[in-house]
Short mmCIF file of C-alpha atoms and ligand atoms in Angstrom, two decimals:
data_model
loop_
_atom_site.label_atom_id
_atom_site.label_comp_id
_atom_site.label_asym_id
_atom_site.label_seq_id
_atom_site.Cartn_x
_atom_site.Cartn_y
_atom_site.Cartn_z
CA UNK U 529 0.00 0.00 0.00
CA UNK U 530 1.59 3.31 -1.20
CA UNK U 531 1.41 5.68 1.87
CA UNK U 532 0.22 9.12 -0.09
CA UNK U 533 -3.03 10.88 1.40
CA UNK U 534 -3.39 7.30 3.40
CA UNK U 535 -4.56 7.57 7.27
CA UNK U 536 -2.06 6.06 9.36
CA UNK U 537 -1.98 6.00 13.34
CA UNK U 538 0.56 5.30 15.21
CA UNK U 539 0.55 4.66 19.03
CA UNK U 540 3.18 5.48 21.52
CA UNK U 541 4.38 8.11 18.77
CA UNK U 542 5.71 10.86 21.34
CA UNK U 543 9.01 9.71 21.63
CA UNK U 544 11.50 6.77 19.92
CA UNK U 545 10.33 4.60 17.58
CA UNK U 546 6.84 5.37 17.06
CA UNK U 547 8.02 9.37 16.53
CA UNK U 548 11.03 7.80 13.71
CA UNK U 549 7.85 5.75 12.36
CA UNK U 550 5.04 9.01 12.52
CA UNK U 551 7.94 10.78 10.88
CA UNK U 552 9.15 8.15 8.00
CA UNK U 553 4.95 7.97 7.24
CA UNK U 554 4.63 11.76 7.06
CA UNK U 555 7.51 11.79 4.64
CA UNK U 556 6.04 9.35 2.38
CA UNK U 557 2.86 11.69 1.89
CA UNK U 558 0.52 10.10 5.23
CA UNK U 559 -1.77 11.37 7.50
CA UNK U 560 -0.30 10.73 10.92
CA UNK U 561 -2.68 10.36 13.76
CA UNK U 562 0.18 10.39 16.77
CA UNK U 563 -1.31 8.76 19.70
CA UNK U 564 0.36 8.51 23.39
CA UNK U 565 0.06 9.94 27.05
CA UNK U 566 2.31 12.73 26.77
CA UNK U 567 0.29 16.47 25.65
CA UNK U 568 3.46 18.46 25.00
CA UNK U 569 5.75 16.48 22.54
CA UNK U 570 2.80 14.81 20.87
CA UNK U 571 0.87 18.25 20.09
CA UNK U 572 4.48 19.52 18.48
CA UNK U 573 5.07 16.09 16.48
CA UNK U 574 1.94 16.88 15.00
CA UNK U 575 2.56 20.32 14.24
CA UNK U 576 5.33 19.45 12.97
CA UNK U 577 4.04 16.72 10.44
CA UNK U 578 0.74 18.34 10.51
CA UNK U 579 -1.00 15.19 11.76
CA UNK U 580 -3.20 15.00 14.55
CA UNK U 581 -2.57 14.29 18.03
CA UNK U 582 -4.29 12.31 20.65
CA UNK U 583 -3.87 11.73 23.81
CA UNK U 584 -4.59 8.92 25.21
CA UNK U 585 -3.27 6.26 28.07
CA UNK U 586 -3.59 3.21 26.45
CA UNK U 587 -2.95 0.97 29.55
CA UNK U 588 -7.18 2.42 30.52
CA UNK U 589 -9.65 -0.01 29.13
CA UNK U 590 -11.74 2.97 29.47
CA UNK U 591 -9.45 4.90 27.65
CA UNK U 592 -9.35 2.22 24.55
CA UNK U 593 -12.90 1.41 24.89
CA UNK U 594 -14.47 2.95 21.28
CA UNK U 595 -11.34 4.58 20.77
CA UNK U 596 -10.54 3.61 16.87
CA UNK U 597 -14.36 4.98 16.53
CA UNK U 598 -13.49 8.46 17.71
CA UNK U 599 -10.18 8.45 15.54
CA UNK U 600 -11.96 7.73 12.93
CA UNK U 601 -14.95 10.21 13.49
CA UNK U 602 -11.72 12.80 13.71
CA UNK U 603 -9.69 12.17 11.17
CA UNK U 604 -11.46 9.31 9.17
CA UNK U 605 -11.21 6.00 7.88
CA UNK U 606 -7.86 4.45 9.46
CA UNK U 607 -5.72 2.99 6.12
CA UNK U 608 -2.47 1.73 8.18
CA UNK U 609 -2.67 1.17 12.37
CA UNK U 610 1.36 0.51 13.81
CA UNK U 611 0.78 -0.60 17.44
CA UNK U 612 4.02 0.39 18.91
CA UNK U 613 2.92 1.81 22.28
CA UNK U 614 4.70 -0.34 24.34
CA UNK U 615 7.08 -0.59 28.17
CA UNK U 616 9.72 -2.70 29.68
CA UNK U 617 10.22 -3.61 33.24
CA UNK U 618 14.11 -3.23 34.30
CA UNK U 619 14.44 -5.48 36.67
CA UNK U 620 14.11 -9.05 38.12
CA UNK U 621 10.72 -10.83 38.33
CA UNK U 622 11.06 -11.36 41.92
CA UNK U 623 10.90 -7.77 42.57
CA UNK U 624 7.71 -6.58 40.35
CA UNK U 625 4.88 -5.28 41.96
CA UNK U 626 1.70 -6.34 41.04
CA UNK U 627 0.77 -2.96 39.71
CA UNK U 628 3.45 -2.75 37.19
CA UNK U 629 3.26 -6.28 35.93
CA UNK U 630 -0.76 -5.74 35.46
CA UNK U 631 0.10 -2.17 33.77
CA UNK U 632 2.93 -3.77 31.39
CA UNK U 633 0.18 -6.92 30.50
CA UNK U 634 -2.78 -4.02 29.80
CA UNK U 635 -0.42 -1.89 27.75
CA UNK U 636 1.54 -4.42 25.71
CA UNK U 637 -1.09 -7.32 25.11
CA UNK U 638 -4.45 -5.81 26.12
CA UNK U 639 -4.26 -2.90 23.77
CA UNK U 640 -2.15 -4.18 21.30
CA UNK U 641 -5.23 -6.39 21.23
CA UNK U 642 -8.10 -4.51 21.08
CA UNK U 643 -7.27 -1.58 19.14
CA UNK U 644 -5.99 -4.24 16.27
CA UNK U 645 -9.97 -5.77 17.25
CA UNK U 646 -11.45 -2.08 16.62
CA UNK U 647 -9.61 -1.44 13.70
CA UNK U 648 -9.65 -4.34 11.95
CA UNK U 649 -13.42 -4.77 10.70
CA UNK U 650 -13.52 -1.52 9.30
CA UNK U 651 -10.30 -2.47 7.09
CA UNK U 652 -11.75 -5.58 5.93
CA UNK U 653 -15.41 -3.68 5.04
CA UNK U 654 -13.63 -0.99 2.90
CA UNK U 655 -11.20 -3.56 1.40
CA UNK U 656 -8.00 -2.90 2.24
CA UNK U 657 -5.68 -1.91 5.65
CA UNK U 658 -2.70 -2.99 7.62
CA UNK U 659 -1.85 -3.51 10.32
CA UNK U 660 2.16 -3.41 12.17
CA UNK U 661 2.96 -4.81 15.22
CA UNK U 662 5.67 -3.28 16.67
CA UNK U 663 7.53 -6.82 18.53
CA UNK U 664 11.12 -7.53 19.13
CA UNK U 665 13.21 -9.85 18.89
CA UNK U 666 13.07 -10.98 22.92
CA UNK U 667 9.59 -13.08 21.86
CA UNK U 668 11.66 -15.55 20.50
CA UNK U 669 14.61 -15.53 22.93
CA UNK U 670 14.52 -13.73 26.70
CA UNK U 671 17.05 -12.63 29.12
CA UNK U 672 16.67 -12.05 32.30
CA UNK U 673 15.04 -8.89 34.02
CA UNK U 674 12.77 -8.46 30.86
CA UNK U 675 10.87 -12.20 31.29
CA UNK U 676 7.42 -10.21 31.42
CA UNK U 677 8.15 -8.13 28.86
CA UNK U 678 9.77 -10.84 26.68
CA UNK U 679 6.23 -12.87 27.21
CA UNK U 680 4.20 -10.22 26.27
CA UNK U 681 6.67 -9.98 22.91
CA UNK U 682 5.95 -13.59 22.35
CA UNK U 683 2.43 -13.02 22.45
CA UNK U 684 2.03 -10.20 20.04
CA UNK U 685 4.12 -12.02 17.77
CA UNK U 686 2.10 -15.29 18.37
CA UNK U 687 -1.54 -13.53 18.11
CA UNK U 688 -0.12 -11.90 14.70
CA UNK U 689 0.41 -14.93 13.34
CA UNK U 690 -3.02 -16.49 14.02
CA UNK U 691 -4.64 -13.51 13.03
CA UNK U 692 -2.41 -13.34 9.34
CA UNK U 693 -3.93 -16.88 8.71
CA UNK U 694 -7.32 -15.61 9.38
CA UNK U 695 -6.42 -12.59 6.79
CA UNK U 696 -5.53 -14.86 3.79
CA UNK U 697 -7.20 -14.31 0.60
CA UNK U 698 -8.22 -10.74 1.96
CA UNK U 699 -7.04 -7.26 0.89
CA UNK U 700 -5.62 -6.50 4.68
CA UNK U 701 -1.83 -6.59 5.27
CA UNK U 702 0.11 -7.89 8.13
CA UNK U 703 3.59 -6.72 9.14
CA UNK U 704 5.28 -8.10 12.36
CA UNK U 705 8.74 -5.98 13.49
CA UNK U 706 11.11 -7.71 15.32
CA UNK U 707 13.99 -5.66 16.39
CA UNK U 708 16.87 -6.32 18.72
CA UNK U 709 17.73 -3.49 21.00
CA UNK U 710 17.23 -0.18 19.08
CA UNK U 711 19.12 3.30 19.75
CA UNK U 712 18.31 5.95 20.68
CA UNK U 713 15.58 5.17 22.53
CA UNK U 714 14.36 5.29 26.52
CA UNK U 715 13.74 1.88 26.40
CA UNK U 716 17.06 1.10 25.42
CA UNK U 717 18.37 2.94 28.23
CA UNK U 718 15.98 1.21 30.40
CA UNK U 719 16.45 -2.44 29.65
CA UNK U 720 19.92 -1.70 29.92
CA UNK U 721 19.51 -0.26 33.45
CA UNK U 722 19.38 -3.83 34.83
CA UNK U 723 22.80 -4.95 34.78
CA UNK U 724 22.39 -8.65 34.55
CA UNK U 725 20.25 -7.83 31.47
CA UNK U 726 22.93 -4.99 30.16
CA UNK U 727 25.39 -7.73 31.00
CA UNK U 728 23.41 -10.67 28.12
CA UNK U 729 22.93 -8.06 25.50
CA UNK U 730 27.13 -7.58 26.11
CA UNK U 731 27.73 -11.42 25.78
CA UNK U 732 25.49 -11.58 22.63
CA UNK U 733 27.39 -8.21 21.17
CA UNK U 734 30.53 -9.98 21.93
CA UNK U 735 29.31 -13.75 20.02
CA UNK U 736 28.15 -11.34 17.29
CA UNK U 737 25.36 -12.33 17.44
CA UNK U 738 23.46 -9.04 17.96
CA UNK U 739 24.11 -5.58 17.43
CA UNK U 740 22.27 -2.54 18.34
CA UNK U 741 19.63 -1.20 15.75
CA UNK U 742 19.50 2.53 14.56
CA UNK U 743 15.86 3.43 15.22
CA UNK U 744 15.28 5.90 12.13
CA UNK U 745 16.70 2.71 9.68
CA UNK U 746 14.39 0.34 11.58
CA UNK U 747 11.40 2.96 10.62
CA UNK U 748 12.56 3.41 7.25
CA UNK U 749 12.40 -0.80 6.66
CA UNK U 750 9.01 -0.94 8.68
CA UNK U 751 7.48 1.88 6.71
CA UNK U 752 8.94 0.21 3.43
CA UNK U 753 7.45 -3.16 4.66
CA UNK U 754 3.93 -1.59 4.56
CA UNK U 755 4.43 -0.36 1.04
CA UNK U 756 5.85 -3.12 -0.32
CA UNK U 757 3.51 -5.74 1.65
CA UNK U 758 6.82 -7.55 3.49
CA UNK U 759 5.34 -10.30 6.57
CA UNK U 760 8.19 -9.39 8.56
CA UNK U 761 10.99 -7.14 9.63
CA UNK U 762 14.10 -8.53 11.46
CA UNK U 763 17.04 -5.99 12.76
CA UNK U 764 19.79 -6.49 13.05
CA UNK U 765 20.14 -9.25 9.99
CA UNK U 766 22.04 -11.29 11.99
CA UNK U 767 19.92 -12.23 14.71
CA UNK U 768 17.06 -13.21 12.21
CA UNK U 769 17.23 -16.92 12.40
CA UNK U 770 16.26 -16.83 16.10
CA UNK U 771 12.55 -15.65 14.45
CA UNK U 772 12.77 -17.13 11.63
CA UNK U 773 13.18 -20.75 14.22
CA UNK U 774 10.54 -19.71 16.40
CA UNK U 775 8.10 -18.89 13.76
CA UNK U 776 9.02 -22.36 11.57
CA UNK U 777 6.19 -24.25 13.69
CA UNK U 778 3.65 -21.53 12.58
CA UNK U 779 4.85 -21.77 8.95
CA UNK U 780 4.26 -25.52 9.27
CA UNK U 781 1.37 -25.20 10.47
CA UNK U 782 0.22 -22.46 7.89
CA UNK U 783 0.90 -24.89 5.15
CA UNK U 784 -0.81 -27.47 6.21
CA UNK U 785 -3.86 -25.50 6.77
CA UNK U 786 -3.88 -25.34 2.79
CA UNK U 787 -7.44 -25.72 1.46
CA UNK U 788 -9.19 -25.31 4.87
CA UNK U 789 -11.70 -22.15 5.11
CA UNK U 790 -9.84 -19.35 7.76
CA UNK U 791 -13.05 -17.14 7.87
N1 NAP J 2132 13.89 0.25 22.08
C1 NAP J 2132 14.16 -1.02 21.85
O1 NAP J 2132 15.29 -1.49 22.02
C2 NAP J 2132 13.07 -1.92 21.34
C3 NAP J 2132 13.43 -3.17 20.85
C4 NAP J 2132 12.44 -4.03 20.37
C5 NAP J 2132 11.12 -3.62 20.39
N2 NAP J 2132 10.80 -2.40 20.89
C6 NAP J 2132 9.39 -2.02 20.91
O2 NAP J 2132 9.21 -0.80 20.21
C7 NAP J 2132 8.09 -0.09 20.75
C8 NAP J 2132 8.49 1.34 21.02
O3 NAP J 2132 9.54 1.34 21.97
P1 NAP J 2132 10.57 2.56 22.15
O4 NAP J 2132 11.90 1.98 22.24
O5 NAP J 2132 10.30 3.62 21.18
O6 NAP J 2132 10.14 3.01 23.62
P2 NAP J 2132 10.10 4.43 24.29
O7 NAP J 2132 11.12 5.33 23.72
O8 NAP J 2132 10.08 4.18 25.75
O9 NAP J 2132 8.66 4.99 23.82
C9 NAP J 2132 7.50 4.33 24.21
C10 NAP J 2132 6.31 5.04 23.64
O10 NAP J 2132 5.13 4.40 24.15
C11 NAP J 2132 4.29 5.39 24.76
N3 NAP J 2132 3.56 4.85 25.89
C12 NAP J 2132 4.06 4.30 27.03
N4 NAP J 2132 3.05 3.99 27.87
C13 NAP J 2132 1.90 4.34 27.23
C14 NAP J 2132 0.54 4.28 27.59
N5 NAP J 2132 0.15 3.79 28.77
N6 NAP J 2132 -0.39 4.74 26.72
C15 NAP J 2132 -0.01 5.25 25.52
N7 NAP J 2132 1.28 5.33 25.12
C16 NAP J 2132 2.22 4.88 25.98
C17 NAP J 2132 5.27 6.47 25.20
O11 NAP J 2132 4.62 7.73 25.30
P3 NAP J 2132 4.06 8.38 26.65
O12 NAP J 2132 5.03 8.06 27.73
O13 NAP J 2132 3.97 9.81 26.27
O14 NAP J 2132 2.72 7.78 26.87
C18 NAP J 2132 6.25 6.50 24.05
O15 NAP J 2132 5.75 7.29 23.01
C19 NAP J 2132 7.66 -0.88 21.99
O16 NAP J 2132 6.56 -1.70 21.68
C20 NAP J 2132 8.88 -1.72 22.30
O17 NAP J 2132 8.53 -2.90 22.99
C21 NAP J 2132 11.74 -1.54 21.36
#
């Protein structure tokens, strides 16, 4: 789907990733709907890109409840939703509390979840949408001090997956991102926090086996995915076969579903 005059929204768009991604969109011709908790740098990102902000704490239920409705009523029919609002928990899983682990599960599964459920009827009516999940690479391998986070990683990679198969034959695409640890961001600088965390990403630097991942090139392949109608996108290149191993089962699966109705 070329991107020019197209709707896009983009959660957690008021910093990091989801600002490279509202950015990379806007430069390719889109409407940018920029959608987090924070007024100030979300109201100037749109200025800037002269999008539209909204502000919104998608962690509520209440908040998300009807909220792809009243996006739409604002700014119309949604072409393109990137769920990137997302947060990491530095630390070990013996120390949570209860409040941040529920807060973490709301944000990165529940509304991952139901905004992709809001959005995604209206896409298939119209004929044609897609949808970006903004994963990583840690739900197909975890270190410790991000378990949680890691899990709900797997998930959103996991629910993609089912709900691709369910898209077959339909005019809706499907991109899942799954980046290692991307600079700059805060959440770089927060997994990283943890040392027995900062201490695997140094071992796996070391094997070469990962590398960190510039966040305006990771925007500029996710942005290009959704143009060019790419399934996945896997930074840096040489940490894709730990995805590409966790997601062979699924492919399996997927092709021996061949023939049998998905809808
Ligand atoms: N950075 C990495 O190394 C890395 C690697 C792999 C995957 N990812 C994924 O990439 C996505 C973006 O991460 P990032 O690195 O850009 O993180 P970031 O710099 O910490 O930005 C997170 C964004 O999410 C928003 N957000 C947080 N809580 C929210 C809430 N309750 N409601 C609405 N928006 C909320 C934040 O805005 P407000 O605080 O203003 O609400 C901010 O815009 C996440 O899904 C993350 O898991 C990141």
């Amino acid at each position: 789907m070329q991107l020019g005059d197209r709707n896009v929204v983009i959660t957690g768009a008021s910093r990091g990733i989801g600002a490279a991604l509202a950015r990379e969109c806007a430069a390719r011709g889109a409407r940018v709907t920029v959608v987090a908790r924070s007024a100030g740098p979300l109201a100037d990102l749109a200025t800037e890109l002269g999008g539209h902000a909204v502000t919104a704490d998608l962690a509520d239920a209440s908040v998300t409840a009807g909220l792809i409705a009243r996006i739409e009523d604002e700014v119309g029919p949604i072409d393109v939703l990137i769920n990137n609002a997302g947060i990491d928990l530095a630390g070990g899983f013996a120390e949570l509390s209860g409040e941040d682990l529920e807060r973490l599960i709301r944000l990165n599964v529940l509304a991952v979840s139901e905004l992709t459920r809001q959005a995604l009827p209206g896409m298939i009516a119209r004929g044609g949408g897609h949808l970006v999940m903004i994963s990583s690479l840690a739900g197909s391998g975890t270190f410790p001090g991000i378990a949680v986070y890691a899990g709900t990683k797997a998930y959103v990679t996991h629910m993609s997956e089912g709900i691709r198969l369910e898209l077959k034959g339909l005019p809706v695409g499907l991109t899942v991102v799954e980046p290692g640890l991307v600079r700059p961001t805060d959440m770089a600088d927060s997994v990283t926090s943890y040392a027995p965390t900062a201490a695997c990403f140094a071992r796996f630097n070391r094997l070469g086996l990962l590398a960190d991942v510039d966040r305006d090139t990771l925007a500029h392949h996710a942005v290009n995915a959704i143009e060019q109608g790419k399934s996945h996108v896997r930074y840096p290149k040489r940490a894709r076969l730990f995805p590409q191993l966790t997601n062979a089962p699924r492919r399996m699966v997927a092709l021996c579903l061949a023939g049998v109705p998905r809808r």
